[in-house]
mmCIF file with all atom_site columns, C-alpha atoms in Angstrom:
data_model
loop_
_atom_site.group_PDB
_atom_site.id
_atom_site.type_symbol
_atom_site.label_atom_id
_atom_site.label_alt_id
_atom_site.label_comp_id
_atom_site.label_asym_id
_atom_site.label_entity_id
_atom_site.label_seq_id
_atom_site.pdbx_PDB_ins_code
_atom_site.Cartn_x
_atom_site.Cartn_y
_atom_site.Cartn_z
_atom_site.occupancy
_atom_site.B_iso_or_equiv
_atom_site.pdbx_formal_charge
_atom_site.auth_seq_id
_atom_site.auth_comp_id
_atom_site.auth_asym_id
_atom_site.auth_atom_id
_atom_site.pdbx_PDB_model_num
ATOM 1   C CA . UNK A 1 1   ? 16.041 20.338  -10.231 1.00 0.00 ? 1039 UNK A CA 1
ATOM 2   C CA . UNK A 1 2   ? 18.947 17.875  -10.765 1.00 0.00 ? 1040 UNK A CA 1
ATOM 3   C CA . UNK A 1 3   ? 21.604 18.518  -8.152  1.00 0.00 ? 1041 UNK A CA 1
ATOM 4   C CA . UNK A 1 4   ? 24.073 14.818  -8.554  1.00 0.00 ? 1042 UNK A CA 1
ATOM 5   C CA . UNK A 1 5   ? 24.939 14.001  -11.726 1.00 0.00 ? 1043 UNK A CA 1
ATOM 6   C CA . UNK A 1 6   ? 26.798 11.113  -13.199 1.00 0.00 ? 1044 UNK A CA 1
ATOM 7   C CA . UNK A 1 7   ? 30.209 12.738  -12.645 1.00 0.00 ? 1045 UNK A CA 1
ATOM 8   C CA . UNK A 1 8   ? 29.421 13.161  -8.944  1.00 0.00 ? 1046 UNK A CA 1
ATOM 9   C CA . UNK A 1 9   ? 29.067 9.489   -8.389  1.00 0.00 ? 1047 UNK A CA 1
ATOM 10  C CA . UNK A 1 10  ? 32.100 7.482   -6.858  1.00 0.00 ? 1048 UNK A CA 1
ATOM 11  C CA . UNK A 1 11  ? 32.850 3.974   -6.613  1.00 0.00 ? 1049 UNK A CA 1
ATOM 12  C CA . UNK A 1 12  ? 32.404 2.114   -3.462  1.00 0.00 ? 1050 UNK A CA 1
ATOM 13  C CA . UNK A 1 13  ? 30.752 4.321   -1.442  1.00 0.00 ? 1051 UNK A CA 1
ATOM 14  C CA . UNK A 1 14  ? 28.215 2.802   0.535   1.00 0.00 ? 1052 UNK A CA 1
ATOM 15  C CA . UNK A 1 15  ? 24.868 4.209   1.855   1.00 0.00 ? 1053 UNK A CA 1
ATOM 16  C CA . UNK A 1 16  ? 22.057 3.107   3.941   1.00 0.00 ? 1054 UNK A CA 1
ATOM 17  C CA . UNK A 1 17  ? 18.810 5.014   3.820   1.00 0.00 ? 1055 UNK A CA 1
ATOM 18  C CA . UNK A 1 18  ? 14.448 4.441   3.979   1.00 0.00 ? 1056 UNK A CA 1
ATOM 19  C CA . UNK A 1 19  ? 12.306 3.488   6.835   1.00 0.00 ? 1057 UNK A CA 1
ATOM 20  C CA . UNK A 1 20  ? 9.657  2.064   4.699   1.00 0.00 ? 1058 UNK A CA 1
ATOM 21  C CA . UNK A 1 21  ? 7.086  0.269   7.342   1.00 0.00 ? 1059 UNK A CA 1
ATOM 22  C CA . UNK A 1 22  ? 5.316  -2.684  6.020   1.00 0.00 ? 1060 UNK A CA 1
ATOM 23  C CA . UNK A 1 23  ? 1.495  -3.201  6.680   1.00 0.00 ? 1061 UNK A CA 1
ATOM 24  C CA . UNK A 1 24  ? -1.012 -5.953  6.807   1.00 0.00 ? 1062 UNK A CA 1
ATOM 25  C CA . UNK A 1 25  ? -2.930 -4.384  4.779   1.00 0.00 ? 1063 UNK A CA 1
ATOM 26  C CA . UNK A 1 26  ? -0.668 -3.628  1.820   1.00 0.00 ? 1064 UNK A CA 1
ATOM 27  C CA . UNK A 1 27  ? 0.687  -7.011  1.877   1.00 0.00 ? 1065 UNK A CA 1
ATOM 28  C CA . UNK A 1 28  ? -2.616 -8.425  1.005   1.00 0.00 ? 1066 UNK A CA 1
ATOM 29  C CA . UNK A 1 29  ? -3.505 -6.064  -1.358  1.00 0.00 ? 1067 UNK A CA 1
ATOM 30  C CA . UNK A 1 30  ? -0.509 -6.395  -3.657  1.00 0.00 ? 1068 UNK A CA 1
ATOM 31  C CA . UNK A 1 31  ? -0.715 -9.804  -2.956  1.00 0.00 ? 1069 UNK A CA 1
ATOM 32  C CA . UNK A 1 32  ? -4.501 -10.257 -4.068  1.00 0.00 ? 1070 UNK A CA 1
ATOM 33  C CA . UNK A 1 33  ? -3.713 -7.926  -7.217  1.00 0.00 ? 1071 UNK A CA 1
ATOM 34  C CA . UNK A 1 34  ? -0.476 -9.598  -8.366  1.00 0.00 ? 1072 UNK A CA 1
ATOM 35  C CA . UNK A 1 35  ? 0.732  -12.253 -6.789  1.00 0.00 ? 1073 UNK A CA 1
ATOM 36  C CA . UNK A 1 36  ? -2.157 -14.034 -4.858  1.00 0.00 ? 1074 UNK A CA 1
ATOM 37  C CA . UNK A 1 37  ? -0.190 -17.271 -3.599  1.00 0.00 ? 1075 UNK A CA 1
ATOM 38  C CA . UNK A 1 38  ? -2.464 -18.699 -0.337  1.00 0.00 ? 1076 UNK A CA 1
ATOM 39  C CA . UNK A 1 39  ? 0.664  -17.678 2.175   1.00 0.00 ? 1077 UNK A CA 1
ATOM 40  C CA . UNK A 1 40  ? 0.278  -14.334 0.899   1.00 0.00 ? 1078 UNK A CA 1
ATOM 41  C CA . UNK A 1 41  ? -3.216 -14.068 1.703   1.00 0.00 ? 1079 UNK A CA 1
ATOM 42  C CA . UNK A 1 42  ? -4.163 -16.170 4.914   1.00 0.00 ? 1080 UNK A CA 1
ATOM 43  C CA . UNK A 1 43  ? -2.698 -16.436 8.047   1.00 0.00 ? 1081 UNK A CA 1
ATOM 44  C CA . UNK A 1 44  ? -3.893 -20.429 8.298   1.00 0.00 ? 1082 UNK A CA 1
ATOM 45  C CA . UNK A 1 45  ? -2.384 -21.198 5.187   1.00 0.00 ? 1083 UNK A CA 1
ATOM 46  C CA . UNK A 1 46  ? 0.854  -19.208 6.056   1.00 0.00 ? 1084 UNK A CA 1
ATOM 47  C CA . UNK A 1 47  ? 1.214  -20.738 9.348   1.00 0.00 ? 1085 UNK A CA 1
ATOM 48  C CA . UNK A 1 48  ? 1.454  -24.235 7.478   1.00 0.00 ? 1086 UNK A CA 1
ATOM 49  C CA . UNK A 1 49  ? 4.138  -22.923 5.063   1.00 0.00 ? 1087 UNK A CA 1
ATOM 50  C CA . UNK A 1 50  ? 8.098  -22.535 5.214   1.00 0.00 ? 1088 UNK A CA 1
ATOM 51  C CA . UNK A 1 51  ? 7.141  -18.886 6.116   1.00 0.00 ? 1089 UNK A CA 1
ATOM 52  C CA . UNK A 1 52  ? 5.629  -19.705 9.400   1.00 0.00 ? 1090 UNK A CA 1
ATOM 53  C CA . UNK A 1 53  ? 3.232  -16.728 9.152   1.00 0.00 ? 1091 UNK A CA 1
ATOM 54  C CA . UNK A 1 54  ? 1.438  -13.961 6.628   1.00 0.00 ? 1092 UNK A CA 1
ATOM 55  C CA . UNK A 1 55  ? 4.308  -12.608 4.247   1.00 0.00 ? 1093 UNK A CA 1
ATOM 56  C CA . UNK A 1 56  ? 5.068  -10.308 1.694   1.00 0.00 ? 1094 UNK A CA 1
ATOM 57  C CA . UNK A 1 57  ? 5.152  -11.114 -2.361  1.00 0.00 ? 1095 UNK A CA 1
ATOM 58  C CA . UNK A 1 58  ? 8.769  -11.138 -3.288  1.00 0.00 ? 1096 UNK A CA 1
ATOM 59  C CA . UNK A 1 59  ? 7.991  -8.921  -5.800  1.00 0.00 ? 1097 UNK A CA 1
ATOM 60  C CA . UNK A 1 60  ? 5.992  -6.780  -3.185  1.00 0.00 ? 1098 UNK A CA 1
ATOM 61  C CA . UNK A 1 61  ? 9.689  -6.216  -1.665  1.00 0.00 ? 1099 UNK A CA 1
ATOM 62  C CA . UNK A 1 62  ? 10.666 -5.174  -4.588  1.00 0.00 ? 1100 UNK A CA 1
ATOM 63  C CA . UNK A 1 63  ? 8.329  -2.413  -5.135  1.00 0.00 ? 1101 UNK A CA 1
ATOM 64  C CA . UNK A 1 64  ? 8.973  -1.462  -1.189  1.00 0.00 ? 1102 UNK A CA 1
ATOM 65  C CA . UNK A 1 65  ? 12.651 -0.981  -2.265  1.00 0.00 ? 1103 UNK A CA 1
ATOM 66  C CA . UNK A 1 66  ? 12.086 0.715   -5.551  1.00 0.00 ? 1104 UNK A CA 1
ATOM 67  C CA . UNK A 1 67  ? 10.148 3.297   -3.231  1.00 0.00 ? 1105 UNK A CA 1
ATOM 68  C CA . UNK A 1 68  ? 12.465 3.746   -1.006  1.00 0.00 ? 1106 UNK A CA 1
ATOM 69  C CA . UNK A 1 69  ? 15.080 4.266   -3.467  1.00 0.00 ? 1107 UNK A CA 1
ATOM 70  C CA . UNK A 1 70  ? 12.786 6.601   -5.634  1.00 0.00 ? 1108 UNK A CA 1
ATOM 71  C CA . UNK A 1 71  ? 12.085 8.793   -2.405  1.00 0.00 ? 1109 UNK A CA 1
ATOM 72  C CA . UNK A 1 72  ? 15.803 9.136   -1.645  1.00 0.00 ? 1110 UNK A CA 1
ATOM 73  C CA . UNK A 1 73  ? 16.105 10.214  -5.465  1.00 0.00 ? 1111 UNK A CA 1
ATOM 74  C CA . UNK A 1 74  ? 14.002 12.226  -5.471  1.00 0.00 ? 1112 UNK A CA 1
ATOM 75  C CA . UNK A 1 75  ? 14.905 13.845  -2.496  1.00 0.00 ? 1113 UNK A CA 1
ATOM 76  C CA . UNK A 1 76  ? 18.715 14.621  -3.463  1.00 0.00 ? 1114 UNK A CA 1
ATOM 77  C CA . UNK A 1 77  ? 18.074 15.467  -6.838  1.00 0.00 ? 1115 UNK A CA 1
ATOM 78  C CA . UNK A 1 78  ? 19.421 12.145  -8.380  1.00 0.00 ? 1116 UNK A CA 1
ATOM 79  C CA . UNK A 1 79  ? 19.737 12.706  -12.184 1.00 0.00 ? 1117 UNK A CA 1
ATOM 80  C CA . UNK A 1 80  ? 18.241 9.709   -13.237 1.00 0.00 ? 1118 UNK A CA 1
ATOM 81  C CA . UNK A 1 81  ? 16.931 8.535   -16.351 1.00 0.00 ? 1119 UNK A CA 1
ATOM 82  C CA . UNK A 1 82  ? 15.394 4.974   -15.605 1.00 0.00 ? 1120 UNK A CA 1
ATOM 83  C CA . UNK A 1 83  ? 17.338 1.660   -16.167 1.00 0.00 ? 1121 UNK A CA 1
ATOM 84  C CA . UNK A 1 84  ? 18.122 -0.939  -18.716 1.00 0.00 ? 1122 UNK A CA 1
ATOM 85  C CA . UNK A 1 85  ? 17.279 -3.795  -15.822 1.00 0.00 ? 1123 UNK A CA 1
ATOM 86  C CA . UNK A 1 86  ? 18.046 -5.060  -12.571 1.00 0.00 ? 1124 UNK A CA 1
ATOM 87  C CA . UNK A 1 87  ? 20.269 -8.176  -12.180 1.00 0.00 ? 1125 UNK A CA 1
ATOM 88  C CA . UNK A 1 88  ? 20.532 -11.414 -9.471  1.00 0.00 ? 1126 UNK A CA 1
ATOM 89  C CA . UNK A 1 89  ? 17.361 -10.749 -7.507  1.00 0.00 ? 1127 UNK A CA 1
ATOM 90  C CA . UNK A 1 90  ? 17.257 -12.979 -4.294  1.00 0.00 ? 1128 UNK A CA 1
ATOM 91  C CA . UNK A 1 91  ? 14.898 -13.362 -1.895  1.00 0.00 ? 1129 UNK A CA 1
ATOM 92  C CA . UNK A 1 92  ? 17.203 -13.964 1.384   1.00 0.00 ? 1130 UNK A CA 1
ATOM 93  C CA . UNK A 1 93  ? 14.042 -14.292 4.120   1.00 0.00 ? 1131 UNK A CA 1
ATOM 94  C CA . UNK A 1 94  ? 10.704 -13.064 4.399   1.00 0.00 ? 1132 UNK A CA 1
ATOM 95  C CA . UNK A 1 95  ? 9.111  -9.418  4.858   1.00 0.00 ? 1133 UNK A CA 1
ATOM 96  C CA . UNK A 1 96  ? 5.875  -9.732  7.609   1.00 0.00 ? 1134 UNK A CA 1
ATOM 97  C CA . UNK A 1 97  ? 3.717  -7.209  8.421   1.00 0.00 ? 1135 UNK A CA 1
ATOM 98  C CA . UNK A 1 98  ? 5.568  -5.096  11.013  1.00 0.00 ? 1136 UNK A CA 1
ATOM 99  C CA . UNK A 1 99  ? 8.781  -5.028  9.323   1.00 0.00 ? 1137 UNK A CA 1
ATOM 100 C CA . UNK A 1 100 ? 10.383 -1.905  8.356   1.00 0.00 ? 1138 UNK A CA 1
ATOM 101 C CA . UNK A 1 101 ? 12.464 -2.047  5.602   1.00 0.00 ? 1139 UNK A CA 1
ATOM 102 C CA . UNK A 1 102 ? 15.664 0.119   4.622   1.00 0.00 ? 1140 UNK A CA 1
ATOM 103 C CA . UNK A 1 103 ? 18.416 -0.044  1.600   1.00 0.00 ? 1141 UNK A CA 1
ATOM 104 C CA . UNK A 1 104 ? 22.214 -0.356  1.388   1.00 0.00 ? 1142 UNK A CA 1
ATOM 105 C CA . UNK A 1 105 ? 23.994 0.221   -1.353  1.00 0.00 ? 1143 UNK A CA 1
ATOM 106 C CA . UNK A 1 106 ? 27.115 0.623   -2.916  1.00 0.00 ? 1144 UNK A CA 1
ATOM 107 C CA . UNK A 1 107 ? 28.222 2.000   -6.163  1.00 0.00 ? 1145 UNK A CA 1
ATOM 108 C CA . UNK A 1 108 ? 29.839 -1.156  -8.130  1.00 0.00 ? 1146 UNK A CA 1
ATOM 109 C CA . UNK A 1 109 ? 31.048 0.322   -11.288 1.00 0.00 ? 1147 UNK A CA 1
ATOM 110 C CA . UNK A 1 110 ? 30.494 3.404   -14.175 1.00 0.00 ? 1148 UNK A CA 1
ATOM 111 C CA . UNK A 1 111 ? 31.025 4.066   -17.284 1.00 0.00 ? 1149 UNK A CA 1
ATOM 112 C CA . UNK A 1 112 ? 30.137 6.786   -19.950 1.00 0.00 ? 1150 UNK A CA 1
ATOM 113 C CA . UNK A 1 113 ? 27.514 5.301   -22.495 1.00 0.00 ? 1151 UNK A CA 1
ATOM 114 C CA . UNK A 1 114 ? 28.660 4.740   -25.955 1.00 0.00 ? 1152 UNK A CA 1
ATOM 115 C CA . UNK A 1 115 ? 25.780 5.068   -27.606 1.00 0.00 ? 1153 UNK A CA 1
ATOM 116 C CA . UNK A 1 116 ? 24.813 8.434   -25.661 1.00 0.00 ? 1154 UNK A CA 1
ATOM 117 C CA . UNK A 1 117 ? 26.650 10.962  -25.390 1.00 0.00 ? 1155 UNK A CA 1
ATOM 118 C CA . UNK A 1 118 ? 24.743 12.670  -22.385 1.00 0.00 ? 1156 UNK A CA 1
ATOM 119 C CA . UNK A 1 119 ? 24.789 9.629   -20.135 1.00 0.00 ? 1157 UNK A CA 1
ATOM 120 C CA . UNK A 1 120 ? 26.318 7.459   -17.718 1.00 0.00 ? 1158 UNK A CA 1
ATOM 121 C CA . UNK A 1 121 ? 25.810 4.384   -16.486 1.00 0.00 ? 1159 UNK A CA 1
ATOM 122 C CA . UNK A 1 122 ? 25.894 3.039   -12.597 1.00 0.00 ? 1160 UNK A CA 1
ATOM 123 C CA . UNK A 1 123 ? 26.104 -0.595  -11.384 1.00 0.00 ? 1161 UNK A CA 1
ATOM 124 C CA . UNK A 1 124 ? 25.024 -1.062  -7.869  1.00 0.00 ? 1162 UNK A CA 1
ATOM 125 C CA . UNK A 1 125 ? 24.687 -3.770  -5.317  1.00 0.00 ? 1163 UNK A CA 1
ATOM 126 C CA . UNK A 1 126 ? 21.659 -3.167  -3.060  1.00 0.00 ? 1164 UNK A CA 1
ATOM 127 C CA . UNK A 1 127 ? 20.589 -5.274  0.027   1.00 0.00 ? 1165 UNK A CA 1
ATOM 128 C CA . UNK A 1 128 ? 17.285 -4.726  1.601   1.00 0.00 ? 1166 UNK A CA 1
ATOM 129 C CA . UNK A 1 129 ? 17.186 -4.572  5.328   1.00 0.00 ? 1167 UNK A CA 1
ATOM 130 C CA . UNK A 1 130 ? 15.110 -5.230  7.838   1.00 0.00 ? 1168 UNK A CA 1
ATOM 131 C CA . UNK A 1 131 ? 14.659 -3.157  11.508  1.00 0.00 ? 1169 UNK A CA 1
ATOM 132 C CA . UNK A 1 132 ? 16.891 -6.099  13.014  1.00 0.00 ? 1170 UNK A CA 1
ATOM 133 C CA . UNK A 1 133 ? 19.497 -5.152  10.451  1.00 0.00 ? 1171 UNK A CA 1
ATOM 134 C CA . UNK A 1 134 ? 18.752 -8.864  8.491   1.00 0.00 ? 1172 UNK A CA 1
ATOM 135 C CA . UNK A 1 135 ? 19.432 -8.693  4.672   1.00 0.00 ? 1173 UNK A CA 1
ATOM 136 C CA . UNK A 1 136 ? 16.002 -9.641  3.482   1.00 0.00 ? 1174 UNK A CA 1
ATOM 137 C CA . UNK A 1 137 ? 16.648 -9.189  -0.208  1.00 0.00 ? 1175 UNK A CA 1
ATOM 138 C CA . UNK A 1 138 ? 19.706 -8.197  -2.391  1.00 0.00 ? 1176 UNK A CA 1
ATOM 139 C CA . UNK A 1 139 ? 19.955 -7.240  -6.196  1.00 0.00 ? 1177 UNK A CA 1
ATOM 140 C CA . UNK A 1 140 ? 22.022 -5.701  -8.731  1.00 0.00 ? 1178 UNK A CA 1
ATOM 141 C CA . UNK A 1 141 ? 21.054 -2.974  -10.461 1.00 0.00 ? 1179 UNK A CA 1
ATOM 142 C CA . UNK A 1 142 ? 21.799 -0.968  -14.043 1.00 0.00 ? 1180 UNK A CA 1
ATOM 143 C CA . UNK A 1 143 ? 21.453 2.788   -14.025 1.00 0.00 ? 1181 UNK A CA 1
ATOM 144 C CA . UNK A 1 144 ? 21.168 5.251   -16.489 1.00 0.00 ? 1182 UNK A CA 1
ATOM 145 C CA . UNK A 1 145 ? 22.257 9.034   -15.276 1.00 0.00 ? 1183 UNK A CA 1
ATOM 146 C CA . UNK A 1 146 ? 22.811 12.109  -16.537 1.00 0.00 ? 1184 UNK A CA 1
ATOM 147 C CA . UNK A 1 147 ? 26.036 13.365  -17.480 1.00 0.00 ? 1185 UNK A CA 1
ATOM 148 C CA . UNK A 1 148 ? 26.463 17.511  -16.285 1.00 0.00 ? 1186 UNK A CA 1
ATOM 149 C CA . UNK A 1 149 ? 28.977 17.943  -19.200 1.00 0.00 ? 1187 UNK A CA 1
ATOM 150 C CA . UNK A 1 150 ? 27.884 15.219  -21.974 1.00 0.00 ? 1188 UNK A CA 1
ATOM 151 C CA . UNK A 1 151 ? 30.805 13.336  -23.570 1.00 0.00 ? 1189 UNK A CA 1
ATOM 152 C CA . UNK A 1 152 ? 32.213 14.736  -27.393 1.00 0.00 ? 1190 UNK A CA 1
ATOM 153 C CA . UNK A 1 153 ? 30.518 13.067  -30.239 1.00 0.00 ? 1191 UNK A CA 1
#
């Protein structure tokens, strides 16, 4: 099942991957469950904002990303085993209906956990792109991996 493991992750190297296309429809919908702000939800109301039209939830973006992340886990066999947190979320412009969003990142930093023995954590700097290659959100995030050969006790 697992094919990359904490040991097979290096420093630095930087990937982009996802074609995650956003919808009208799903931004209203997460939008009317969690974060129903009017310029979320009508296009009048948008128009009036800084947005200039309908938008997606900031934290909508950030479930787009953890998908596409997720699917590219998934995908490669990513030995993951969840995360402690994410760090420095910013919103750098808006997601509209139409977009279709991607993810950069690059492996900041690792280290062997201290506390277990059969883990490793990642730092990574992720941007979220849009199709005209615009940075629409960035974050850091804290991963927890497994190790193929866990550390002596």
């Amino acid at each position: 099942m697992f094919k990359i493991f904490y040991e097979d992750i290096e420093i630095g190297v930087e990937e982009t991957y996802g074609n995650y296309a956003v919808t009208r429809e799903e931004v209203i919908d997460f939008a009317g469950k969690y974060d129903p702000q009017p310029f979320h939800l009508n296009d009048d109301i948008a128009k009036q904002s800084v947005f200039g039209a309908l938008c997606a939830s900031g934290w909508h973006t950030c479930a787009m990303a953890m998908r596409i992340m997720v699917d590219r886990m998934m995908a490669e066999g990513f030995a993951g085993m969840g995360s402690p947190g994410v760090d420095n979320i910013r919103w750098k412009k808006p997601v509209f209906p139409g977009d279709t969003l991607s993810v950069r990142m690059r492996t900041t930093e690792k280290r062997p956990s201290a506390s277990r023995p059969n883990i490793g954590l990642i730092k990574g700097a992720y941007e979220v792109l849009n199709q005209k290659d615009e940075v629409v959100m960035t974050m850091e995030t804290n991963a927890m991996v497994l190790r193929r050969t866990p550390a002596a006790g």
